[in-house]
Structures are given as structure tokens and as C-alpha cells.
């Protein structure tokens, strides 16, 4: 599946992933290939994803929205917190 993470200022990531986990407003959830279409708001928390080469990546987002449809996941993050 294809993941794109953007903020109002920049594109954080774009590429193929095996899975992605999000800090949803009602609790964290994971998206895998062929996931049902959803739109969810995000709370502040860790957004993690596993790339095709099996590397795990984590970023901290401070709210936003995620849309999943047809193996394409788009995250519109309000802000990414750098540590």
C-alpha cells in the first residue's frame, strides 16, 4: 500500500509500506494492505510505519486526519514534533 504523510509546511514521507499504525482520537489503530476505506481524526502521538524493506519508522504527530481508500493512505498532520 502507498503512504503519504504531509504537514502544512512539508511532505514528511511518501512511499510503499507494509503497515501503518496511527494515534486515532478513539485509540490507536493499524492499517494493512486492502484495509476498508476510513477517515479518522488523529490525536497527538506516535505514528509508525513499516517500509517494504522491513524497516520500522516512527514520528510524533500533533493531531491531524488520516484517509484510507484503495490501498492509499494519506495523512494530513497538523504538526510533526521533532525530538
Short mmCIF file of C-alpha atoms in Angstrom, two decimals:
data_model
loop_
_atom_site.label_atom_id
_atom_site.label_comp_id
_atom_site.label_asym_id
_atom_site.label_seq_id
_atom_site.Cartn_x
_atom_site.Cartn_y
_atom_site.Cartn_z
CA UNK A 1 0.00 0.00 0.00
CA UNK A 2 1.07 3.59 -0.52
CA UNK A 3 1.51 6.06 2.38
CA UNK A 4 1.83 9.82 2.16
CA UNK A 5 2.40 12.00 5.25
CA UNK A 6 2.17 15.77 4.83
CA UNK A 7 2.01 18.85 7.06
CA UNK A 8 1.07 22.39 6.05
CA UNK A 9 4.82 23.07 5.67
CA UNK A 10 6.31 19.96 4.06
CA UNK A 11 5.96 16.39 2.82
CA UNK A 12 7.33 14.09 5.55
CA UNK A 13 7.14 10.72 3.77
CA UNK A 14 5.87 9.23 0.55
CA UNK A 15 6.25 5.59 -0.47
CA UNK A 16 5.22 1.94 -0.27
CA UNK A 17 4.65 0.44 3.19
CA UNK A 18 3.63 -2.91 4.65
CA UNK A 19 1.67 -1.43 7.57
CA UNK A 20 1.00 1.81 9.43
CA UNK A 21 -0.20 2.49 12.98
CA UNK A 22 -1.95 5.73 13.93
CA UNK A 23 -2.85 7.55 17.18
CA UNK A 24 -6.58 7.80 16.49
CA UNK A 25 -8.80 10.05 18.58
CA UNK A 26 -10.65 6.97 19.88
CA UNK A 27 -7.48 4.88 20.30
CA UNK A 28 -4.61 3.69 18.16
CA UNK A 29 -5.29 1.53 15.11
CA UNK A 30 -3.30 -0.25 12.42
CA UNK A 31 -3.85 -0.27 8.67
CA UNK A 32 -2.69 -3.14 6.45
CA UNK A 33 -2.97 -3.80 2.72
CA UNK A 34 -6.60 -3.95 1.46
CA UNK A 35 -7.97 -2.17 4.55
CA UNK A 36 -11.56 -0.95 4.35
CA UNK A 37 -11.95 2.75 3.49
CA UNK A 38 -11.97 5.03 6.54
CA UNK A 39 -11.40 8.62 7.58
CA UNK A 40 -10.24 9.27 11.14
CA UNK A 41 -9.04 12.19 13.21
CA UNK A 42 -5.66 11.84 14.93
CA UNK A 43 -4.55 12.83 18.41
CA UNK A 44 -1.03 13.69 19.47
CA UNK A 45 1.01 10.51 19.49
CA UNK A 46 3.30 8.14 17.63
CA UNK A 47 2.62 7.36 14.00
CA UNK A 48 4.64 4.32 12.93
CA UNK A 49 5.05 2.56 9.61
CA UNK A 50 6.99 -0.38 8.21
CA UNK A 51 8.54 0.15 4.78
CA UNK A 52 8.86 -2.55 2.10
CA UNK A 53 12.47 -3.23 3.22
CA UNK A 54 11.04 -4.16 6.67
CA UNK A 55 12.40 -1.06 8.46
CA UNK A 56 10.23 0.45 11.20
CA UNK A 57 9.90 4.26 11.33
CA UNK A 58 8.24 6.43 13.98
CA UNK A 59 7.26 10.08 14.06
CA UNK A 60 5.25 12.07 16.58
CA UNK A 61 2.26 13.92 15.16
CA UNK A 62 0.30 16.62 16.94
CA UNK A 63 -3.17 15.94 15.58
CA UNK A 64 -4.49 15.66 12.05
CA UNK A 65 -6.58 13.45 9.79
CA UNK A 66 -5.94 10.14 8.00
CA UNK A 67 -7.82 8.83 4.98
CA UNK A 68 -7.57 5.21 3.78
CA UNK A 69 -9.00 4.17 0.40
CA UNK A 70 -7.93 1.69 -2.30
CA UNK A 71 -4.54 0.86 -0.69
CA UNK A 72 -3.66 4.56 -0.49
CA UNK A 73 -3.21 6.19 2.92
CA UNK A 74 -2.97 9.97 3.19
CA UNK A 75 -2.10 11.64 6.49
CA UNK A 76 -2.66 15.36 6.87
CA UNK A 77 -0.78 16.08 10.10
CA UNK A 78 -1.22 19.40 11.85
CA UNK A 79 2.38 19.28 13.01
CA UNK A 80 5.24 16.80 13.35
CA UNK A 81 7.20 17.09 16.58
CA UNK A 82 10.95 16.63 16.11
CA UNK A 83 12.84 15.11 19.02
#
